[in-house]
């Protein structure tokens, strides 16, 4: 059995990169966020891989990946609308119907479901800034082929 999580993350990063904008500029998409990055940005990272169908002839897993949109504003300026909008744009690209699931055939896998696990919205106030985060958990069921 192989773990498809890294292939899914790679495809998500590729799908989002250059296709999500804010104020007319592309929002950077990262697996690991550089310390010098500006705001807003999107981070894609794995949560877990769970075997969901145990039988003699196939390996099926459910892979949960987080897509996190992060924005920062000077305290009392801005709001969570930015992260709401960014996550909505991500959903438009990633939460598709069966004919357009992530294609992992070249990596030895077939994605056969893609659902939203949940979306959480967080706010953190510091002395000078307010940070807004929207965290989308995307769950993909994957068959090793």
mmCIF file of C-alpha atoms in Angstrom:
data_model
loop_
_atom_site.group_PDB
_atom_site.id
_atom_site.type_symbol
_atom_site.label_atom_id
_atom_site.label_comp_id
_atom_site.label_asym_id
_atom_site.label_seq_id
_atom_site.Cartn_x
_atom_site.Cartn_y
_atom_site.Cartn_z
ATOM 1 C CA UNK A 1 0.000 0.000 0.000
ATOM 2 C CA UNK A 2 1.216 3.492 -0.899
ATOM 3 C CA UNK A 3 0.212 6.820 0.653
ATOM 4 C CA UNK A 4 -1.328 9.213 -1.927
ATOM 5 C CA UNK A 5 -1.275 12.285 0.367
ATOM 6 C CA UNK A 6 1.747 13.995 -1.197
ATOM 7 C CA UNK A 7 0.360 13.586 -4.707
ATOM 8 C CA UNK A 8 -2.948 15.140 -3.642
ATOM 9 C CA UNK A 9 -1.177 18.093 -1.988
ATOM 10 C CA UNK A 10 0.940 18.619 -5.090
ATOM 11 C CA UNK A 11 -2.125 18.625 -7.373
ATOM 12 C CA UNK A 12 -4.008 21.025 -5.079
ATOM 13 C CA UNK A 13 -1.072 23.456 -4.989
ATOM 14 C CA UNK A 14 -0.825 23.288 -8.791
ATOM 15 C CA UNK A 15 -4.587 23.839 -9.206
ATOM 16 C CA UNK A 16 -4.620 26.891 -6.930
ATOM 17 C CA UNK A 17 -1.325 28.542 -7.919
ATOM 18 C CA UNK A 18 -1.950 31.551 -10.126
ATOM 19 C CA UNK A 19 -5.718 30.997 -10.039
ATOM 20 C CA UNK A 20 -6.638 32.701 -6.754
ATOM 21 C CA UNK A 21 -6.456 36.501 -6.671
ATOM 22 C CA UNK A 22 -6.938 39.282 -4.159
ATOM 23 C CA UNK A 23 -6.980 42.972 -5.105
ATOM 24 C CA UNK A 24 -5.936 42.030 -8.635
ATOM 25 C CA UNK A 25 -2.836 40.062 -7.613
ATOM 26 C CA UNK A 26 -2.263 36.324 -7.480
ATOM 27 C CA UNK A 27 -2.313 34.959 -3.933
ATOM 28 C CA UNK A 28 0.764 32.790 -3.288
ATOM 29 C CA UNK A 29 0.131 29.132 -2.463
ATOM 30 C CA UNK A 30 2.620 27.222 -0.317
ATOM 31 C CA UNK A 31 3.253 23.859 1.250
ATOM 32 C CA UNK A 32 5.709 25.509 3.635
ATOM 33 C CA UNK A 33 5.278 29.237 4.131
ATOM 34 C CA UNK A 34 8.479 31.281 3.858
ATOM 35 C CA UNK A 35 9.151 33.604 6.799
ATOM 36 C CA UNK A 36 9.303 36.566 4.390
ATOM 37 C CA UNK A 37 5.887 36.055 2.815
ATOM 38 C CA UNK A 38 3.266 38.790 2.763
ATOM 39 C CA UNK A 39 -0.478 38.564 3.288
ATOM 40 C CA UNK A 40 -2.783 37.077 2.215
ATOM 41 C CA UNK A 41 -1.489 33.634 1.356
ATOM 42 C CA UNK A 42 -2.747 30.066 1.118
ATOM 43 C CA UNK A 43 -1.093 27.062 2.749
ATOM 44 C CA UNK A 44 -1.786 23.440 1.764
ATOM 45 C CA UNK A 45 -0.857 20.618 4.142
ATOM 46 C CA UNK A 46 -1.817 17.067 4.950
ATOM 47 C CA UNK A 47 -3.783 16.025 8.008
ATOM 48 C CA UNK A 48 -4.111 12.259 7.738
ATOM 49 C CA UNK A 49 -4.528 9.184 5.601
ATOM 50 C CA UNK A 50 -6.870 6.454 6.827
ATOM 51 C CA UNK A 51 -7.491 3.048 5.286
ATOM 52 C CA UNK A 52 -11.257 2.831 4.777
ATOM 53 C CA UNK A 53 -11.933 -0.392 2.896
ATOM 54 C CA UNK A 54 -10.043 -3.485 3.905
ATOM 55 C CA UNK A 55 -10.384 -6.297 1.429
ATOM 56 C CA UNK A 56 -8.177 -8.827 -0.349
ATOM 57 C CA UNK A 57 -7.845 -7.137 -3.688
ATOM 58 C CA UNK A 58 -7.524 -3.370 -3.223
ATOM 59 C CA UNK A 59 -6.280 -0.561 -1.021
ATOM 60 C CA UNK A 60 -8.629 2.347 -0.430
ATOM 61 C CA UNK A 61 -7.793 5.357 1.704
ATOM 62 C CA UNK A 62 -9.384 8.611 2.752
ATOM 63 C CA UNK A 63 -6.919 11.479 2.608
ATOM 64 C CA UNK A 64 -7.690 14.705 4.457
ATOM 65 C CA UNK A 65 -5.884 17.809 3.259
ATOM 66 C CA UNK A 66 -6.139 21.287 4.716
ATOM 67 C CA UNK A 67 -6.262 24.403 2.597
ATOM 68 C CA UNK A 68 -5.723 27.408 4.851
ATOM 69 C CA UNK A 69 -6.246 31.017 3.757
ATOM 70 C CA UNK A 70 -4.536 33.579 6.000
ATOM 71 C CA UNK A 71 -4.888 37.367 5.986
ATOM 72 C CA UNK A 72 -3.626 40.084 8.293
ATOM 73 C CA UNK A 73 -4.891 43.582 8.901
ATOM 74 C CA UNK A 74 -3.936 46.423 11.172
ATOM 75 C CA UNK A 75 -6.192 46.098 14.211
ATOM 76 C CA UNK A 76 -9.699 47.421 13.500
ATOM 77 C CA UNK A 77 -9.041 47.432 9.734
ATOM 78 C CA UNK A 78 -10.159 44.686 7.362
ATOM 79 C CA UNK A 79 -12.045 41.573 8.247
ATOM 80 C CA UNK A 80 -12.740 37.962 7.573
ATOM 81 C CA UNK A 81 -14.370 38.712 4.222
ATOM 82 C CA UNK A 82 -10.941 38.264 2.594
ATOM 83 C CA UNK A 83 -10.480 34.728 3.896
ATOM 84 C CA UNK A 84 -14.128 33.895 3.154
ATOM 85 C CA UNK A 85 -13.580 34.977 -0.439
ATOM 86 C CA UNK A 86 -10.277 33.105 -0.799
ATOM 87 C CA UNK A 87 -11.750 29.851 0.530
ATOM 88 C CA UNK A 88 -14.762 30.266 -1.744
ATOM 89 C CA UNK A 89 -12.415 30.613 -4.724
ATOM 90 C CA UNK A 90 -10.542 27.485 -3.603
ATOM 91 C CA UNK A 91 -13.815 25.571 -3.359
ATOM 92 C CA UNK A 92 -14.778 26.607 -6.881
ATOM 93 C CA UNK A 93 -11.554 25.043 -8.162
ATOM 94 C CA UNK A 94 -11.338 21.984 -5.899
ATOM 95 C CA UNK A 95 -14.841 20.854 -4.923
ATOM 96 C CA UNK A 96 -15.930 19.501 -8.270
ATOM 97 C CA UNK A 97 -18.144 16.695 -9.481
ATOM 98 C CA UNK A 98 -16.971 13.204 -10.367
ATOM 99 C CA UNK A 99 -15.788 13.927 -13.893
ATOM 100 C CA UNK A 100 -13.181 16.416 -12.678
ATOM 101 C CA UNK A 101 -11.709 14.901 -9.515
ATOM 102 C CA UNK A 102 -7.971 15.235 -8.971
ATOM 103 C CA UNK A 103 -6.251 13.064 -11.576
ATOM 104 C CA UNK A 104 -3.660 10.813 -9.933
ATOM 105 C CA UNK A 105 -3.636 8.082 -12.581
ATOM 106 C CA UNK A 106 -0.005 8.828 -13.448
ATOM 107 C CA UNK A 107 0.883 8.264 -9.782
ATOM 108 C CA UNK A 108 -0.956 4.951 -9.482
ATOM 109 C CA UNK A 109 -4.173 6.170 -7.821
ATOM 110 C CA UNK A 110 -7.781 7.040 -8.643
ATOM 111 C CA UNK A 111 -9.700 9.663 -6.662
ATOM 112 C CA UNK A 112 -13.355 8.647 -6.577
ATOM 113 C CA UNK A 113 -14.888 11.079 -4.056
ATOM 114 C CA UNK A 114 -14.092 14.597 -2.917
ATOM 115 C CA UNK A 115 -16.088 16.234 -0.113
ATOM 116 C CA UNK A 116 -15.762 19.097 2.315
ATOM 117 C CA UNK A 117 -15.001 17.770 5.793
ATOM 118 C CA UNK A 118 -15.522 21.203 7.295
ATOM 119 C CA UNK A 119 -14.507 24.831 7.106
ATOM 120 C CA UNK A 120 -13.367 26.650 10.246
ATOM 121 C CA UNK A 121 -12.952 30.407 10.580
ATOM 122 C CA UNK A 122 -10.555 31.778 13.177
ATOM 123 C CA UNK A 123 -9.570 35.250 14.342
ATOM 124 C CA UNK A 124 -6.555 36.221 16.425
ATOM 125 C CA UNK A 125 -6.011 39.717 17.787
ATOM 126 C CA UNK A 126 -2.498 40.864 18.637
ATOM 127 C CA UNK A 127 -1.309 44.277 19.805
ATOM 128 C CA UNK A 128 -0.925 45.671 16.265
ATOM 129 C CA UNK A 129 -2.682 43.226 13.938
ATOM 130 C CA UNK A 130 -5.695 41.030 13.515
ATOM 131 C CA UNK A 131 -5.170 37.711 11.734
ATOM 132 C CA UNK A 132 -7.992 35.913 9.977
ATOM 133 C CA UNK A 133 -7.782 32.268 8.959
ATOM 134 C CA UNK A 134 -10.174 30.055 7.054
ATOM 135 C CA UNK A 135 -9.313 26.363 7.147
ATOM 136 C CA UNK A 136 -10.934 24.039 4.626
ATOM 137 C CA UNK A 137 -10.597 20.287 5.170
ATOM 138 C CA UNK A 138 -10.960 18.470 1.872
ATOM 139 C CA UNK A 139 -11.510 14.708 2.100
ATOM 140 C CA UNK A 140 -10.658 12.527 -0.888
ATOM 141 C CA UNK A 141 -11.290 8.807 -1.150
ATOM 142 C CA UNK A 142 -8.545 7.210 -3.182
ATOM 143 C CA UNK A 143 -8.111 3.757 -4.695
ATOM 144 C CA UNK A 144 -4.615 2.466 -5.398
ATOM 145 C CA UNK A 145 -4.582 1.154 -8.984
#
